[in-house]
């Protein structure tokens, strides 16, 4: 028997949605089919949730931004399909800056993680337990951010990257890389993740060669990017890297002198 469930009269709830005890769903909320809402969950005004999502006990979605410029304007939190949001995760809606916070599809947000206002998280990402993500952070597809990591506002984390636990992110993380140490540095490619996603050895070696120019040949960024553009075959991955670094306003992480290489045999 359900106890003390509060559902706003104007909330739109899909088919086959289970809502646990003591949960609250406010008026301006849309929840898609086949979602599981645990006990003591709060889904607040402005939240849109897709299909086949799991939202575990104590999660708070669509909370007011923790930003002093927020003045009560109508903004959104948009969550896609097939996401798993574990216990006590908090995700704030947007401010007037972007108007919404966005979580894509097929993501895992582990317990106690916080996603700030106006963030964008792509698809197939893993956000580890107690990750603290400040406002207006961008996380690319397939990124894996390990537990207890703190992310500065406006940071950009590239696709297919892997960040070690307890990291402090104050610079942008380029795509495909493994970032670790303090201060956070390039430590090679995310080889295991790339191989799991079907990247072939030749492609991984291409990426290693590109990042060797950027991080290990002691060139300035402009010189490195020009050399890559002139001497490396034009590929999707090459252009993703070049575009990411050229568009970075915070600057990217640095390399380390003894970046390790991974045996791909």
CSV table of C-alpha atoms in Angstrom, one decimal:
chain,number,residue,atom,x,y,z
A,1,UNK,CA,0.0,0.0,0.0
A,2,UNK,CA,1.3,3.4,-1.0
A,3,UNK,CA,1.6,6.1,1.6
A,4,UNK,CA,1.8,9.9,1.2
A,5,UNK,CA,2.5,10.1,-2.5
A,6,UNK,CA,2.0,13.6,-3.8
A,7,UNK,CA,1.4,14.0,-7.5
A,8,UNK,CA,0.4,17.4,-9.0
A,9,UNK,CA,-2.8,17.5,-10.8
A,10,UNK,CA,-1.1,18.8,-14.0
A,11,UNK,CA,1.8,16.3,-13.9
A,12,UNK,CA,1.9,14.0,-17.0
A,13,UNK,CA,2.8,10.4,-16.1
A,14,UNK,CA,3.3,7.8,-18.7
A,15,UNK,CA,2.2,4.1,-18.7
A,16,UNK,CA,3.6,1.5,-16.4
A,17,UNK,CA,5.3,4.0,-14.1
A,18,UNK,CA,6.0,2.8,-10.5
A,19,UNK,CA,6.1,5.5,-7.9
A,20,UNK,CA,7.5,4.6,-4.4
A,21,UNK,CA,6.3,5.7,-1.0
A,22,UNK,CA,6.6,9.3,0.2
A,23,UNK,CA,7.6,10.6,-3.2
A,24,UNK,CA,6.6,14.0,-4.6
A,25,UNK,CA,5.9,14.9,-8.3
A,26,UNK,CA,5.0,18.5,-8.8
A,27,UNK,CA,2.7,20.0,-11.5
A,28,UNK,CA,5.0,21.0,-14.3
A,29,UNK,CA,6.5,17.5,-14.7
A,30,UNK,CA,6.5,15.0,-17.5
A,31,UNK,CA,7.5,11.3,-17.0
A,32,UNK,CA,7.7,8.8,-19.8
A,33,UNK,CA,6.6,5.2,-19.9
A,34,UNK,CA,8.1,2.3,-17.9
A,35,UNK,CA,9.9,4.5,-15.4
A,36,UNK,CA,10.7,3.3,-11.8
A,37,UNK,CA,10.5,6.1,-9.2
A,38,UNK,CA,11.8,5.0,-5.8
A,39,UNK,CA,10.9,6.0,-2.3
A,40,UNK,CA,11.3,9.6,-1.1
A,41,UNK,CA,12.1,10.9,-4.5
A,42,UNK,CA,11.3,14.6,-5.4
A,43,UNK,CA,10.7,15.5,-9.0
A,44,UNK,CA,10.1,19.2,-9.1
A,45,UNK,CA,8.6,21.8,-11.5
A,46,UNK,CA,10.2,22.0,-14.9
A,47,UNK,CA,11.5,18.4,-15.0
A,48,UNK,CA,11.1,16.2,-18.2
A,49,UNK,CA,12.0,12.6,-18.0
A,50,UNK,CA,12.0,10.1,-20.9
A,51,UNK,CA,11.2,6.4,-21.0
A,52,UNK,CA,12.7,3.5,-19.1
A,53,UNK,CA,14.5,5.4,-16.4
A,54,UNK,CA,15.3,4.3,-12.9
A,55,UNK,CA,15.3,7.0,-10.2
A,56,UNK,CA,16.3,5.6,-6.9
A,57,UNK,CA,15.5,6.6,-3.3
A,58,UNK,CA,16.2,10.1,-2.1
A,59,UNK,CA,17.0,11.7,-5.5
A,60,UNK,CA,15.9,15.3,-6.1
A,61,UNK,CA,15.5,16.3,-9.7
A,62,UNK,CA,14.7,19.8,-11.0
A,63,UNK,CA,15.7,21.7,-7.9
A,64,UNK,CA,16.1,25.4,-7.9
A,65,UNK,CA,19.6,26.4,-9.2
A,66,UNK,CA,22.2,27.1,-6.6
A,67,UNK,CA,23.1,30.3,-8.4
A,68,UNK,CA,22.4,33.9,-7.1
A,69,UNK,CA,21.5,35.1,-10.6
A,70,UNK,CA,18.4,32.8,-10.7
A,71,UNK,CA,15.3,35.0,-10.2
A,72,UNK,CA,12.6,32.4,-10.4
A,73,UNK,CA,12.3,32.2,-14.2
A,74,UNK,CA,10.7,29.2,-15.8
A,75,UNK,CA,13.5,26.8,-16.7
A,76,UNK,CA,13.8,23.1,-17.4
A,77,UNK,CA,15.6,19.9,-16.5
A,78,UNK,CA,15.5,17.5,-19.5
A,79,UNK,CA,16.5,13.9,-18.9
A,80,UNK,CA,16.5,11.4,-21.8
A,81,UNK,CA,15.7,7.7,-22.0
A,82,UNK,CA,17.1,4.7,-20.2
A,83,UNK,CA,19.0,6.5,-17.5
A,84,UNK,CA,19.9,5.1,-14.0
A,85,UNK,CA,19.9,7.8,-11.3
A,86,UNK,CA,21.0,6.3,-8.0
A,87,UNK,CA,20.3,7.2,-4.4
A,88,UNK,CA,20.4,10.9,-3.3
A,89,UNK,CA,21.5,12.3,-6.7
A,90,UNK,CA,20.6,16.0,-7.1
A,91,UNK,CA,20.2,17.6,-10.5
A,92,UNK,CA,19.3,21.3,-10.7
A,93,UNK,CA,17.3,22.9,-13.5
A,94,UNK,CA,18.7,25.7,-15.7
A,95,UNK,CA,18.9,29.4,-15.3
A,96,UNK,CA,18.4,32.2,-17.8
A,97,UNK,CA,21.9,31.5,-19.1
A,98,UNK,CA,20.9,28.4,-21.1
A,99,UNK,CA,17.3,27.8,-19.9
A,100,UNK,CA,17.8,24.1,-19.1
A,101,UNK,CA,20.0,21.4,-17.7
A,102,UNK,CA,20.3,18.4,-20.0
A,103,UNK,CA,21.0,14.7,-19.4
A,104,UNK,CA,21.1,12.5,-22.5
A,105,UNK,CA,20.3,8.8,-22.8
A,106,UNK,CA,21.8,5.7,-21.3
A,107,UNK,CA,23.7,7.4,-18.5
A,108,UNK,CA,24.5,6.1,-15.0
A,109,UNK,CA,24.6,8.8,-12.2
A,110,UNK,CA,25.9,7.1,-9.1
A,111,UNK,CA,24.8,7.9,-5.6
A,112,UNK,CA,25.2,11.4,-4.1
A,113,UNK,CA,26.4,12.9,-7.4
A,114,UNK,CA,25.4,16.5,-8.0
A,115,UNK,CA,24.7,18.1,-11.5
A,116,UNK,CA,24.5,21.9,-11.3
A,117,UNK,CA,22.4,24.3,-13.3
A,118,UNK,CA,22.7,24.5,-17.1
A,119,UNK,CA,25.0,21.5,-17.4
A,120,UNK,CA,24.9,19.3,-20.4
A,121,UNK,CA,25.7,15.5,-20.0
A,122,UNK,CA,25.7,13.6,-23.3
A,123,UNK,CA,24.9,9.9,-23.8
A,124,UNK,CA,26.4,6.7,-22.3
A,125,UNK,CA,28.3,8.6,-19.5
A,126,UNK,CA,29.2,7.3,-16.1
A,127,UNK,CA,29.2,9.9,-13.3
A,128,UNK,CA,30.7,8.4,-10.2
A,129,UNK,CA,29.6,8.6,-6.7
A,130,UNK,CA,29.8,12.0,-5.0
A,131,UNK,CA,31.0,13.7,-8.1
A,132,UNK,CA,30.3,17.5,-7.7
A,133,UNK,CA,29.6,19.2,-11.0
A,134,UNK,CA,29.3,23.0,-10.9
A,135,UNK,CA,27.1,25.0,-13.3
A,136,UNK,CA,27.4,25.0,-17.1
A,137,UNK,CA,29.7,22.1,-17.4
A,138,UNK,CA,29.7,20.1,-20.6
A,139,UNK,CA,30.3,16.3,-20.6
A,140,UNK,CA,30.8,14.5,-24.0
A,141,UNK,CA,29.4,11.1,-24.9
A,142,UNK,CA,30.9,8.0,-23.2
A,143,UNK,CA,32.8,10.0,-20.7
A,144,UNK,CA,33.6,8.3,-17.4
A,145,UNK,CA,34.2,10.5,-14.3
A,146,UNK,CA,35.3,8.6,-11.3
A,147,UNK,CA,34.0,9.1,-7.7
A,148,UNK,CA,34.7,12.2,-5.5
A,149,UNK,CA,35.8,14.3,-8.5
A,150,UNK,CA,35.1,18.1,-8.3
A,151,UNK,CA,34.4,19.9,-11.5
A,152,UNK,CA,34.8,23.7,-11.9
A,153,UNK,CA,32.0,25.6,-13.6
A,154,UNK,CA,32.2,26.0,-17.4
A,155,UNK,CA,34.6,23.0,-17.7
A,156,UNK,CA,34.3,20.8,-20.8
A,157,UNK,CA,35.0,17.1,-20.7
A,158,UNK,CA,35.6,15.4,-24.0
A,159,UNK,CA,34.0,12.3,-25.4
A,160,UNK,CA,35.4,8.9,-24.5
A,161,UNK,CA,37.6,10.4,-21.8
A,162,UNK,CA,38.3,8.7,-18.4
A,163,UNK,CA,39.0,10.8,-15.3
A,164,UNK,CA,40.4,9.2,-12.2
A,165,UNK,CA,38.8,9.3,-8.8
A,166,UNK,CA,39.2,12.3,-6.4
A,167,UNK,CA,40.3,14.6,-9.3
A,168,UNK,CA,40.1,18.3,-9.4
A,169,UNK,CA,39.0,19.5,-12.8
A,170,UNK,CA,39.8,23.2,-13.5
A,171,UNK,CA,40.9,22.8,-17.1
A,172,UNK,CA,39.2,21.2,-20.1
A,173,UNK,CA,39.7,17.4,-20.7
A,174,UNK,CA,40.3,16.6,-24.4
A,175,UNK,CA,38.5,13.6,-25.9
A,176,UNK,CA,39.7,10.0,-25.8
A,177,UNK,CA,42.2,10.6,-23.0
A,178,UNK,CA,43.0,9.2,-19.6
A,179,UNK,CA,43.4,12.0,-17.0
A,180,UNK,CA,44.9,11.5,-13.6
A,181,UNK,CA,47.4,12.8,-11.0
A,182,UNK,CA,47.5,16.2,-9.2
A,183,UNK,CA,47.4,18.6,-10.9
A,184,UNK,CA,45.2,16.7,-13.3
A,185,UNK,CA,47.3,15.7,-16.3
A,186,UNK,CA,47.2,13.7,-19.6
A,187,UNK,CA,48.3,10.2,-18.7
A,188,UNK,CA,47.8,8.5,-22.1
A,189,UNK,CA,44.7,7.3,-24.0
A,190,UNK,CA,41.6,5.7,-22.5
A,191,UNK,CA,42.7,2.6,-24.2
A,192,UNK,CA,40.5,0.1,-22.4
A,193,UNK,CA,37.4,2.2,-22.9
A,194,UNK,CA,38.2,2.8,-26.6
A,195,UNK,CA,38.8,-0.9,-27.3
A,196,UNK,CA,35.5,-1.8,-25.5
A,197,UNK,CA,33.7,0.6,-27.9
A,198,UNK,CA,35.2,-0.9,-31.0
A,199,UNK,CA,38.1,1.3,-31.7
A,200,UNK,CA,40.7,-0.7,-33.7
A,201,UNK,CA,44.5,-0.7,-32.9
A,202,UNK,CA,45.3,1.4,-35.9
A,203,UNK,CA,42.9,4.1,-34.8
A,204,UNK,CA,44.2,4.0,-31.2
A,205,UNK,CA,47.7,4.3,-32.5
A,206,UNK,CA,46.6,7.3,-34.6
A,207,UNK,CA,45.2,9.0,-31.5
A,208,UNK,CA,48.4,8.2,-29.5
A,209,UNK,CA,50.5,9.8,-32.3
A,210,UNK,CA,48.3,13.0,-32.3
A,211,UNK,CA,48.5,13.4,-28.5
A,212,UNK,CA,52.2,12.7,-28.5
A,213,UNK,CA,52.6,15.9,-30.6
A,214,UNK,CA,50.3,17.9,-28.3
A,215,UNK,CA,51.6,16.7,-24.9
A,216,UNK,CA,55.0,15.2,-25.3
A,217,UNK,CA,57.0,17.1,-27.9
A,218,UNK,CA,57.2,20.4,-25.9
A,219,UNK,CA,55.5,22.5,-28.6
A,220,UNK,CA,53.2,25.3,-27.9
A,221,UNK,CA,49.5,24.6,-28.6
A,222,UNK,CA,49.3,26.6,-31.8
A,223,UNK,CA,52.4,24.9,-33.3
A,224,UNK,CA,51.2,21.5,-32.3
A,225,UNK,CA,47.8,22.0,-33.9
A,226,UNK,CA,49.2,23.3,-37.1
A,227,UNK,CA,51.6,20.3,-37.3
A,228,UNK,CA,48.7,17.9,-36.8
A,229,UNK,CA,46.5,19.6,-39.4
A,230,UNK,CA,49.3,19.5,-41.9
A,231,UNK,CA,50.8,16.1,-41.3
A,232,UNK,CA,48.0,13.8,-40.1
A,233,UNK,CA,45.3,12.3,-42.4
A,234,UNK,CA,42.0,14.1,-42.1
A,235,UNK,CA,39.7,11.8,-39.9
A,236,UNK,CA,36.7,12.3,-37.7
A,237,UNK,CA,38.8,11.7,-34.6
A,238,UNK,CA,41.6,14.1,-35.7
A,239,UNK,CA,39.1,16.8,-36.4
A,240,UNK,CA,37.3,16.3,-33.1
A,241,UNK,CA,40.6,16.8,-31.2
A,242,UNK,CA,41.6,19.9,-33.2
A,243,UNK,CA,38.2,21.5,-32.9
A,244,UNK,CA,38.0,20.7,-29.1
A,245,UNK,CA,41.3,22.3,-28.4
A,246,UNK,CA,40.8,25.3,-30.6
A,247,UNK,CA,37.4,26.1,-29.0
A,248,UNK,CA,38.7,25.7,-25.4
A,249,UNK,CA,38.4,28.9,-23.5
A,250,UNK,CA,39.7,27.6,-20.1
A,251,UNK,CA,42.7,25.8,-21.7
A,252,UNK,CA,43.3,22.1,-21.6
A,253,UNK,CA,45.1,20.0,-19.0
A,254,UNK,CA,48.9,19.6,-19.3
A,255,UNK,CA,50.9,16.5,-20.1
A,256,UNK,CA,53.4,14.8,-17.9
A,257,UNK,CA,57.0,14.1,-18.9
A,258,UNK,CA,56.7,10.3,-18.3
A,259,UNK,CA,53.2,9.7,-19.9
A,260,UNK,CA,52.9,6.0,-20.1
A,261,UNK,CA,52.2,4.0,-23.2
A,262,UNK,CA,50.0,1.0,-23.3
A,263,UNK,CA,50.9,-2.3,-25.0
A,264,UNK,CA,48.2,-2.9,-27.7
A,265,UNK,CA,49.3,-6.3,-28.8
